[in-house]
Structures are given as structure tokens and as C-alpha cells.
CSV table of C-alpha atoms in Angstrom, one decimal:
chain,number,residue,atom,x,y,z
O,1,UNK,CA,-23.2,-8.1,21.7
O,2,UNK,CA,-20.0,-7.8,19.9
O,3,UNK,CA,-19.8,-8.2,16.5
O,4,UNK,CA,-17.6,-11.2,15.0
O,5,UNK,CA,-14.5,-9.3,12.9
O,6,UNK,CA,-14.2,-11.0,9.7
O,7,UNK,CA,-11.2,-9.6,7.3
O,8,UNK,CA,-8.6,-9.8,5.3
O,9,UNK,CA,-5.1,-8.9,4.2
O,10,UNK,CA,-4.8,-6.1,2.0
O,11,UNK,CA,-1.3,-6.1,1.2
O,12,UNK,CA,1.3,-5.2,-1.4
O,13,UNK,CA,-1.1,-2.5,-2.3
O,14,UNK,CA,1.3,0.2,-0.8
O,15,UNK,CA,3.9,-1.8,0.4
O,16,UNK,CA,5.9,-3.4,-3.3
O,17,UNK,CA,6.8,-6.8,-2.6
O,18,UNK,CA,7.1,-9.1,-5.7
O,19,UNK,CA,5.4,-11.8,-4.4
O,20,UNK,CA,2.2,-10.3,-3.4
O,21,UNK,CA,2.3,-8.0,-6.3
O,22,UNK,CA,4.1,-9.3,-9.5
O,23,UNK,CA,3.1,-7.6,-11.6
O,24,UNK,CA,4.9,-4.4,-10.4
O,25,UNK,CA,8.4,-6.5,-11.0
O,26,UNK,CA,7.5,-8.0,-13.9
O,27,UNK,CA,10.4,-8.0,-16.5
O,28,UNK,CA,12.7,-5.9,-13.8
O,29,UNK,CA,15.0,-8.9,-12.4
O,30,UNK,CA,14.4,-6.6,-9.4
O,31,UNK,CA,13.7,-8.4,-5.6
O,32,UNK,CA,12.8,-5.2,-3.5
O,33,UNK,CA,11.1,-1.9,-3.9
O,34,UNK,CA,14.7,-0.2,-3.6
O,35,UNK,CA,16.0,-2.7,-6.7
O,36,UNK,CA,12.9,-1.5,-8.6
O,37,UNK,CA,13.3,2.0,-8.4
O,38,UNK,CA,17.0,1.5,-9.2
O,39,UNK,CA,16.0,-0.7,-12.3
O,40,UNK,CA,13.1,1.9,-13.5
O,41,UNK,CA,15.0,4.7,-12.6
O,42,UNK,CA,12.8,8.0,-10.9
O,43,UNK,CA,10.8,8.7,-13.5
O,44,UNK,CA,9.6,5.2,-14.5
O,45,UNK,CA,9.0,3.7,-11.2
O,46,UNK,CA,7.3,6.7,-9.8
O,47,UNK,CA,4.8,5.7,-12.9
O,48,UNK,CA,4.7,2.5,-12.1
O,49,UNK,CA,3.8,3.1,-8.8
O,50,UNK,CA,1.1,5.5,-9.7
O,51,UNK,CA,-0.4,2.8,-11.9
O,52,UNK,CA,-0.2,0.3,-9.2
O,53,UNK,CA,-2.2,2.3,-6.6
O,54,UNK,CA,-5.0,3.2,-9.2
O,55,UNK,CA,-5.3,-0.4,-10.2
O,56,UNK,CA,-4.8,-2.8,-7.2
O,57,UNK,CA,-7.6,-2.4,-5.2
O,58,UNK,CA,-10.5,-0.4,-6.1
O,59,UNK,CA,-14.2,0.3,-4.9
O,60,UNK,CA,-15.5,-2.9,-6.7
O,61,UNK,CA,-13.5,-5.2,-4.2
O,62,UNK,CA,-14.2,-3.7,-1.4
O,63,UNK,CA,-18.7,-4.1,-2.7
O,64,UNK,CA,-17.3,-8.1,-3.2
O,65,UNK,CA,-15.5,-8.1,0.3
O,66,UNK,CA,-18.6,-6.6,1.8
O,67,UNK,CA,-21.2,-9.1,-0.3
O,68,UNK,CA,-19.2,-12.2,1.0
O,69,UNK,CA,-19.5,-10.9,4.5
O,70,UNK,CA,-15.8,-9.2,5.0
O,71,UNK,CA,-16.4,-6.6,7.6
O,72,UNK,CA,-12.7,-5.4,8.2
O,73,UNK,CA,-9.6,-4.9,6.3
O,74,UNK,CA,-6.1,-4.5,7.1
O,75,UNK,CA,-4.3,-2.0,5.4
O,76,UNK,CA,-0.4,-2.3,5.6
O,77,UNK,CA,0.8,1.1,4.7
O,78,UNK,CA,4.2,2.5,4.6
O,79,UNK,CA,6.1,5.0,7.8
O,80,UNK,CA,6.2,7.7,4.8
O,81,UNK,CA,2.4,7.2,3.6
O,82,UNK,CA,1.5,11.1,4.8
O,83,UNK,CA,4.5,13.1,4.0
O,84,UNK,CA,8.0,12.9,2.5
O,85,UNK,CA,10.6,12.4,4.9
O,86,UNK,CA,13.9,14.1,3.4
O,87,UNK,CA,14.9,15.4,0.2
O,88,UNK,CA,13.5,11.7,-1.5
O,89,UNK,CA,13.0,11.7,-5.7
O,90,UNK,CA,10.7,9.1,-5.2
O,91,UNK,CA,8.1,9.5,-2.8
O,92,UNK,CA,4.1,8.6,-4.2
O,93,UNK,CA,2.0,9.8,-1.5
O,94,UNK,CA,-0.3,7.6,-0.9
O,95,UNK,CA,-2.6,9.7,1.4
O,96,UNK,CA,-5.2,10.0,-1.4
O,97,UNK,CA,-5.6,6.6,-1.9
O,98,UNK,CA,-5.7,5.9,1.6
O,99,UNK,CA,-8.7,8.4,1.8
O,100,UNK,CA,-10.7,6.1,-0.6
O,101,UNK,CA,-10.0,3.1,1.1
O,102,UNK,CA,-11.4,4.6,4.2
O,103,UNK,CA,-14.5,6.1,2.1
O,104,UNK,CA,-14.8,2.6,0.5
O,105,UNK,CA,-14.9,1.0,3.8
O,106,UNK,CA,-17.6,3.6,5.1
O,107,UNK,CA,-19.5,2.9,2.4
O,108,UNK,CA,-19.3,-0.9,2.8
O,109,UNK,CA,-19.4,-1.0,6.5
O,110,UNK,CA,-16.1,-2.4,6.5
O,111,UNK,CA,-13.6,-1.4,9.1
O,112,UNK,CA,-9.9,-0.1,7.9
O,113,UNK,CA,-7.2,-1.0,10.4
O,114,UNK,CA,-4.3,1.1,9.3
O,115,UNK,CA,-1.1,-1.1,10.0
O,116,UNK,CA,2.1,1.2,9.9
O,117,UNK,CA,4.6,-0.4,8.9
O,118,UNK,CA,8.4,-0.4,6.9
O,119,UNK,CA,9.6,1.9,10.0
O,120,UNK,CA,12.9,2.5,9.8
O,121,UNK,CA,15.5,0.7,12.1
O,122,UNK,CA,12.3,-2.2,12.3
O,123,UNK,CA,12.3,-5.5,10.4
O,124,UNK,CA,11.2,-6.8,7.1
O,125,UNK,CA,12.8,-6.6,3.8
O,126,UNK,CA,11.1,-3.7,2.5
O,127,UNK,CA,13.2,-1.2,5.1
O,128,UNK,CA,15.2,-0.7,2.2
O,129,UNK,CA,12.9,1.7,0.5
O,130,UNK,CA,14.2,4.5,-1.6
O,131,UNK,CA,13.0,6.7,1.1
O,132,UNK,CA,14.1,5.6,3.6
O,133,UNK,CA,16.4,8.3,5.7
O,134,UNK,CA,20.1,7.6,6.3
O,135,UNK,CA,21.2,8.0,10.1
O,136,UNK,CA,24.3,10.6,10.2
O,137,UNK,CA,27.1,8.7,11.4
């Protein structure tokens, strides 16, 4: 018998987008992740960031997703999430915190589905990432 998926959204965890996570804009007048970090400046939006990874999501939601019956999770994550691509001063990796997610699931028995996404040259707003690579012309 298969077993019925029942999940939810976890975004603007590693994908900044001031409507899913204000706070992370708050006080900026910045739109994007690329206005942010051009707001902030290196330095203070690589904090920022840092913060915001510890903070949004942590072990205790994924015990309440799991006690109201969650049993999967999607987990937008960003085309640069394992590695830096280029020579880019601000680049969080988020591998790490990844890792817990997927250790948090395990121990939950809630499924991660990894969802790639910002690739360059694709759509959405948040393309326009600070690291995102220029194409020689």
C-alpha cells in the first residue's frame, strides 16, 4: 500500500524573498536578495544570512510537522547550495544546514525533497543573486 504524502512548503529558508521571509528585509527598502546584499554590504548580509539559516527552521518544527502528521517536506534550495561558483564575496553555504534538515527529517520520518532551484538563465526573481555568474559575452 502506498503511503498518502502529506507536506509542506519550506521556503524562503534558503532562498531570501521578502515576502516569505521579512524579517530578513526588514528596515533594508531592499526587494531581492541581490538589493540586500547591496544595501548590507558583504559583511553585513553574509551575517544576516547566517542568522537566518540558524533561526528559520529548526529541529522543533520539523517534531510539530511530524506530530500533526507532515510526512514530507519540500526544501527549495539554491543552484549554488554545495559549492561556490566563481570568485563570489557572498556565498553562505548552506550544505550544513541542509545536512540537518535531512537528519531532522530522518529522525521524524519525514521525507526531504530537495527542489533545486534559482538556476541561472531559469525563471523567478531571485536569479539575480549576488552569485550568480556572468556569461562572457
Amino acid at each position: 500500500m502506498d503511503e498518502k504524502i502529506r507536506g509542506v512548503n519550506l521556503s524562503g529558508w534558503f532562498i531570501p524573498e521578502p515576502w516569505v521571509s521579512p524579517s530578513l528585509f526588514a528596515a533594508t527598502g531592499a526587494s531581492s536578495d541581490a538589493e540586500l546584499h547591496d544595501v548590507l554590504g558583504s559583511a553585513a548580509y553574509n551575517e544576516r544570512l547566517r542568522h537566518h539559516y540558524e533561526t528559520f527552521i529548526g529541529e522543533g518544527d520539523f517534531h510539530r510537522m511530524s506530530l500533526i502528521g507532515l510526512n514530507a517536506v519540500r526544501l527549495p534550495i539554491p543552484w549554488h547550495a554545495f559549492g561556490s561558483q566563481g570568485d563570489a564575496a557572498t556565498f553562505i553555504p548552506a550544505i550544513d544546514y541542509i545536512d540537518r534538515a535531512i537528519e531532522w527529517g530522518e529522525k521524524y520520518d519525514i521525507k526531504v525533497l530537495l527542489d533545486l532551484a534559482t538556476v541561472p538563465g531559469g525563471q523567478g526573481d531571485s536569479n539575480e543573486s549576488t552569485t550568480t555568474p556572468t556569461t562572457p559575452t
